[in-house]
Tab-separated table of C-alpha atoms and ligand atoms in Angstrom:
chain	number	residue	atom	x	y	z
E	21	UNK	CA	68.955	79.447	86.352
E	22	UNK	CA	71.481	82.413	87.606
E	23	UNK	CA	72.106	85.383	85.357
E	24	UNK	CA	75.666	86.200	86.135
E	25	UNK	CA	76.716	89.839	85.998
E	26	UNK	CA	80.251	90.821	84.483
E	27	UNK	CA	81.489	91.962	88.345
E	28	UNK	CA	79.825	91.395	91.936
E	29	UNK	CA	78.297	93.967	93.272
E	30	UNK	CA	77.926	95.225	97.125
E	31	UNK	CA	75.116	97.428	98.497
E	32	UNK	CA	76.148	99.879	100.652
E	33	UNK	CA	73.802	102.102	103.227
E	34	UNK	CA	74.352	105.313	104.948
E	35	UNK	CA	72.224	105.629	107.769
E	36	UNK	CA	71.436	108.965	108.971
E	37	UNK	CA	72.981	110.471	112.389
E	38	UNK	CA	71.539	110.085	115.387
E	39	UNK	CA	73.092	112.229	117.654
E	40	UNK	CA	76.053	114.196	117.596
E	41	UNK	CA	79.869	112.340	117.412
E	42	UNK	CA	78.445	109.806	115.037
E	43	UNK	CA	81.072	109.837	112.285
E	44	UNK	CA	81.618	108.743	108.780
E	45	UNK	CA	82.692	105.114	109.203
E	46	UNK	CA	80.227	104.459	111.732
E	47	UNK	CA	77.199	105.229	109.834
E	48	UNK	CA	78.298	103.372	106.640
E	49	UNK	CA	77.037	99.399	106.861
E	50	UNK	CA	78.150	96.705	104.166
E	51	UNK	CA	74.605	95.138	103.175
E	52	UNK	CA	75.037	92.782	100.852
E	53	UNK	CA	76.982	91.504	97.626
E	54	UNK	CA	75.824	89.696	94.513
E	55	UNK	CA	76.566	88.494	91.379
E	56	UNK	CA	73.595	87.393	89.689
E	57	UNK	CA	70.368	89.198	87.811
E	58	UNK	CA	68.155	87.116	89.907
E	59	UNK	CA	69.295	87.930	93.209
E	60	UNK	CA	69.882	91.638	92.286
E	61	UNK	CA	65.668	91.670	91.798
E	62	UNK	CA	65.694	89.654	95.678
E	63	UNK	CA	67.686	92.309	96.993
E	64	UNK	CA	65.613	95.175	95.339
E	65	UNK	CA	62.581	93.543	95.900
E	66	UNK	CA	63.163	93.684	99.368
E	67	UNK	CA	64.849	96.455	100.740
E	68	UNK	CA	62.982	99.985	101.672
E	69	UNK	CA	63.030	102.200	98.838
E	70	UNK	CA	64.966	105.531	98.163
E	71	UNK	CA	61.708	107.659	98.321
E	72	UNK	CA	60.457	105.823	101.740
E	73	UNK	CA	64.553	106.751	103.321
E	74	UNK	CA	65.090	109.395	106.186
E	75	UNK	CA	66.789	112.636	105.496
E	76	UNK	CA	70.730	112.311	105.182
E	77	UNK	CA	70.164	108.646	103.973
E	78	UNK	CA	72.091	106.937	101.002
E	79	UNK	CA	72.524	103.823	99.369
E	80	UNK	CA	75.754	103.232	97.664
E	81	UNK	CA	76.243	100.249	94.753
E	82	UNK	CA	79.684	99.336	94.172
E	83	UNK	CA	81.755	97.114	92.605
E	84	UNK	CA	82.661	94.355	95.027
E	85	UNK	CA	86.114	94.772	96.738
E	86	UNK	CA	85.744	98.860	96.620
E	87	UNK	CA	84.610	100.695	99.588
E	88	UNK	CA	81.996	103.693	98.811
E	89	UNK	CA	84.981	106.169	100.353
E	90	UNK	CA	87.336	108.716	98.866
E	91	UNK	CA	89.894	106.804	101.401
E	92	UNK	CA	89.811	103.642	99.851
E	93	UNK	CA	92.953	103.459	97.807
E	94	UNK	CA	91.153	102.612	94.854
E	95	UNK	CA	89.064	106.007	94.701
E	96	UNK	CA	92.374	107.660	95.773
E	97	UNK	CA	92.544	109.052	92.272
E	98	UNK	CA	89.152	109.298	91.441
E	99	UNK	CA	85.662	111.386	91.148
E	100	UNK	CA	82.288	111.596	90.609
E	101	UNK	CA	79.665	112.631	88.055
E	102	UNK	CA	76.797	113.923	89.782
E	103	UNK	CA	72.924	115.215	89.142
E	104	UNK	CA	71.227	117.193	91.864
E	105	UNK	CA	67.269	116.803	91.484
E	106	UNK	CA	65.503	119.236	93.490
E	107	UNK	CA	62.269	118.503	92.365
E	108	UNK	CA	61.655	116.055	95.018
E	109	UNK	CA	57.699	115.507	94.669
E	110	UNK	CA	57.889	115.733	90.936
E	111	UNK	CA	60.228	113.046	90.140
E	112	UNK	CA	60.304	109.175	90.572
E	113	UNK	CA	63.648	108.939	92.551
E	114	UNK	CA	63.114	104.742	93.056
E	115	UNK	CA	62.661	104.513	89.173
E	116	UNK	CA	65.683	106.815	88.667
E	117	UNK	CA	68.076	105.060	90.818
E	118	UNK	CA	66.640	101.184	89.504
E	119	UNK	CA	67.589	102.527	86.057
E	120	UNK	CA	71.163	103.823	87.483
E	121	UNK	CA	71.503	100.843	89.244
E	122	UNK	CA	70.463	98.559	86.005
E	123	UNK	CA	73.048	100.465	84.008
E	124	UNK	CA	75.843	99.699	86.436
E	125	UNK	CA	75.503	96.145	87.046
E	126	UNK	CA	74.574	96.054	83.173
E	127	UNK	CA	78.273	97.556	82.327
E	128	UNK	CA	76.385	100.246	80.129
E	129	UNK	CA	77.847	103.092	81.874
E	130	UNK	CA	81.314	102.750	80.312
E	131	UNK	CA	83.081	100.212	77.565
E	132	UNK	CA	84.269	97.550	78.034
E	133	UNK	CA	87.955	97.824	79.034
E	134	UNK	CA	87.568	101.182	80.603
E	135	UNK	CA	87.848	99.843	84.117
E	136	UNK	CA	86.740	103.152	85.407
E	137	UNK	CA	83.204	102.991	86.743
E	138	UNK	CA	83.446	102.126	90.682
E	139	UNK	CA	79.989	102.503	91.785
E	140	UNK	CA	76.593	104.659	91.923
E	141	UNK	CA	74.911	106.585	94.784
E	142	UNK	CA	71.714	108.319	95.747
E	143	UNK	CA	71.639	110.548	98.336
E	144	UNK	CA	68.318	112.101	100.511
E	145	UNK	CA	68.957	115.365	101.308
E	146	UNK	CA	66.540	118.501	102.421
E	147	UNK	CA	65.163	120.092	99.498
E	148	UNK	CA	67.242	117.500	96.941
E	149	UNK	CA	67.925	113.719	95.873
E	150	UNK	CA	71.335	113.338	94.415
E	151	UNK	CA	72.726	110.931	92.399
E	152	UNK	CA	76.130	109.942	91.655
E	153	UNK	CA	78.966	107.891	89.616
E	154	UNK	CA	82.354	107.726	91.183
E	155	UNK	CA	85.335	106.730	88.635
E	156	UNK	CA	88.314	105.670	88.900
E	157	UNK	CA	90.153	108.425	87.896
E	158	UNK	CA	89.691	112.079	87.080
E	159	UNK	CA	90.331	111.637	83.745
E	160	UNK	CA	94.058	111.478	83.815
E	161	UNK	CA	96.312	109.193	81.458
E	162	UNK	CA	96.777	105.858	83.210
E	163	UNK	CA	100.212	105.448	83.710
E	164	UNK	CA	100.499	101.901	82.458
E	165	UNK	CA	101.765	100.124	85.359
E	166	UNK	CA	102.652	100.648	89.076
E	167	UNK	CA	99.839	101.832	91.798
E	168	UNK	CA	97.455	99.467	90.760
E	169	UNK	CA	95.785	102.275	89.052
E	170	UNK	CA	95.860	100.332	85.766
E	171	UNK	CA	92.708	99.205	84.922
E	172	UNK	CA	92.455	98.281	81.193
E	173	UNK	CA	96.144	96.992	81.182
E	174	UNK	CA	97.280	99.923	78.406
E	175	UNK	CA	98.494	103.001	79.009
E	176	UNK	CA	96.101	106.303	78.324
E	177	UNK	CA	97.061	109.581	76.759
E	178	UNK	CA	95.887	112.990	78.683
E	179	UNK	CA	93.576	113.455	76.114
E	180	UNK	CA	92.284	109.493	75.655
E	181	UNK	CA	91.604	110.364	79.531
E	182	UNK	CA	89.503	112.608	79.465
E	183	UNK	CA	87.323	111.249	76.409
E	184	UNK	CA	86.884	108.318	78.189
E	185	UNK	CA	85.406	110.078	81.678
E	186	UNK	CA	82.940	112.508	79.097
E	187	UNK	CA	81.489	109.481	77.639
E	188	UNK	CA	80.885	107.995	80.931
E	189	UNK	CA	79.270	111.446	81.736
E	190	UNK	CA	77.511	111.282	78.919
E	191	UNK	CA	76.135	107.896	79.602
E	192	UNK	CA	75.070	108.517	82.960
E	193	UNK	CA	73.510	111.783	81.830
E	194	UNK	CA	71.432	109.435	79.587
E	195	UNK	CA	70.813	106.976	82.053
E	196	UNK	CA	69.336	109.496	84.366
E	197	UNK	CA	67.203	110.505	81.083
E	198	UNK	CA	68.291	114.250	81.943
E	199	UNK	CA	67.215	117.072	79.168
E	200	UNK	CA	70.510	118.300	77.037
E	201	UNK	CA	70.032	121.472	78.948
E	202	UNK	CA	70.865	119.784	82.190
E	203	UNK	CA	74.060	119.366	83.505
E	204	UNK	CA	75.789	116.430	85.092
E	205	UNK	CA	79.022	117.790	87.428
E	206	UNK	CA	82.548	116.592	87.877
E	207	UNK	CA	84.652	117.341	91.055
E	208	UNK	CA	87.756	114.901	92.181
E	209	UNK	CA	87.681	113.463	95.247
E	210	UNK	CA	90.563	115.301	96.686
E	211	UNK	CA	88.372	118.722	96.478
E	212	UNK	CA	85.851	117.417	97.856
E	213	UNK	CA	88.056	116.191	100.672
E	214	UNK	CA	88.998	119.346	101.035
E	215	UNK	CA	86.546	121.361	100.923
E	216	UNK	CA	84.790	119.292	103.515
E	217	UNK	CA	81.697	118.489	101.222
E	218	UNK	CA	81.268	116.744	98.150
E	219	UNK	CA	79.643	120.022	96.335
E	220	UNK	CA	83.291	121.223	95.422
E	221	UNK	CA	83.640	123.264	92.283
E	222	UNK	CA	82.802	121.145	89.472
E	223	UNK	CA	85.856	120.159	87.095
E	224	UNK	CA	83.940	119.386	83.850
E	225	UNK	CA	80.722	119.566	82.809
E	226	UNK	CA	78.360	116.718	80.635
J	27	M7G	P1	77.933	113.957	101.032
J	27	M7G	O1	76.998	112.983	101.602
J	27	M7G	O2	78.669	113.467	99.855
J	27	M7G	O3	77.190	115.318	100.580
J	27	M7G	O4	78.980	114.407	102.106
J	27	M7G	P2	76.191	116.313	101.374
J	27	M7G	O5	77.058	117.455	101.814
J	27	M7G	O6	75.201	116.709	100.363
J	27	M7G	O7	75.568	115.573	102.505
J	27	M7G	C1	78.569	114.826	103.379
J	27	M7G	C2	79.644	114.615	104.391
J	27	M7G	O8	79.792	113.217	104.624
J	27	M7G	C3	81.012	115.077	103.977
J	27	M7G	O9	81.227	116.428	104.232
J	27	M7G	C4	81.887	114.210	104.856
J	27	M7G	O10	81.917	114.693	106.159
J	27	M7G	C5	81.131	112.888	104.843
J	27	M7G	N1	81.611	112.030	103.757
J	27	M7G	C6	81.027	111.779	102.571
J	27	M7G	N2	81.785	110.923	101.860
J	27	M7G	C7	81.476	110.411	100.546
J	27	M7G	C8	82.878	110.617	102.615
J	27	M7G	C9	84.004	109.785	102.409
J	27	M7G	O11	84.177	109.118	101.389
J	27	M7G	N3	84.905	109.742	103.423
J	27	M7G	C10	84.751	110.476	104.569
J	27	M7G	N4	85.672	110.403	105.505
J	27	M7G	N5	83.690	111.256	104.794
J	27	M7G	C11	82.754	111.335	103.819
């Protein structure tokens, strides 16, 4: 017997440089989709875990369809919560990232309609694991038809907006089992873009 998930789901991986001139798009490999409990545990069960990656490694889950890029055109208006955990020999980073993981294929990240959660992502750095939630938007009303940037099928107002992403950061603040005092970050896409690194000035704060 299958378990079917509400979406499929496709495991990315960022594998670290090896050299110089390796860019972006060369480093990032599809892995695998699924749309079943059952072969979500297969996959897990069997692929090296977060703790046991090189430096500049990450694993990306997202929903099927969406690439793990600000250039796809569905992140095109988007951004991401993130936690930085610096703390690398203190914390569990595998059980952190299974429970991130559970709670996106589980749809408990946002409501049901939202239509903003696009995926999760850990990254190993030097000196930090950090993990991620990229949304749809940054928080800004949906315009109710058009770009495709619709999900939900009503129209949002500013304020609906951003509600919707501080519950999300909320949630994922929970799912990481943070303290109150910690903070989860929010930066669009477009800084980070431009600012050449995803650590761009945070937006809003959970
Ligand atoms: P990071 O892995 O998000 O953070 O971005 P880090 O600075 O802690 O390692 C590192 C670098 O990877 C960025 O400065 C970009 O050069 C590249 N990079 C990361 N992302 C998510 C993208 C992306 O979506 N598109 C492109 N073109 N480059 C990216």
């Amino acid at each position: 017997v299958k378990h079917p998930l509400m979406n499929p789901w496709t495991l990315w991986f960022t594998k670290p440089p090896s050299g110089k001139g390796d860019n972006w798009n060369e480093l990032l490999k599809e892995v695998i989709s699924f749309d079943s409990v059952e072969e979500f545990w297969g996959i897990y069960n069997n692929i090296t875990p977060t703790s046991q990656l090189a430096l500049k490694s990450d694993y990306h889950l997202f929903k099927k369809g969406v690439r793990p890029e600000w250039e796809d055109p569905q992140n095109k208006h988007g951004g991401k919560w993130a936690f930085s955990f610096r703390d690398k020999k203190l914390i569990d980073i595998d059980s952190l990232w299974l429970h991130v993981m559970l709670a996106a294929i589980g749809e408990t990240l946002e409501e049901e309609g939202d239509g903003e959660v696009m995926g999760v992502v850990v990254n190993v750095r030097k000196g930090f694991y950090r993990i991620g939630l990229w949304t749809r938007t940054v928080g800004k009303p949906f315009p109710g038809g058009g770009d495709g940037n619709t999900a939900g099928g009503k129209g949002r107002s500013v304020e609906q907006g951003k509600e919707v992403l501080m519950r999300i950061g909320h949630r994922f603040k929970e799912a990481l089992g943070l303290k109150d005092t910690d903070q989860v970050e929010f930066s669009g896409h477009t800084d980070s873009a431009h600012s050449g690194s995803t650590r761009a000035k945070a937006k809003f704060v959970a």
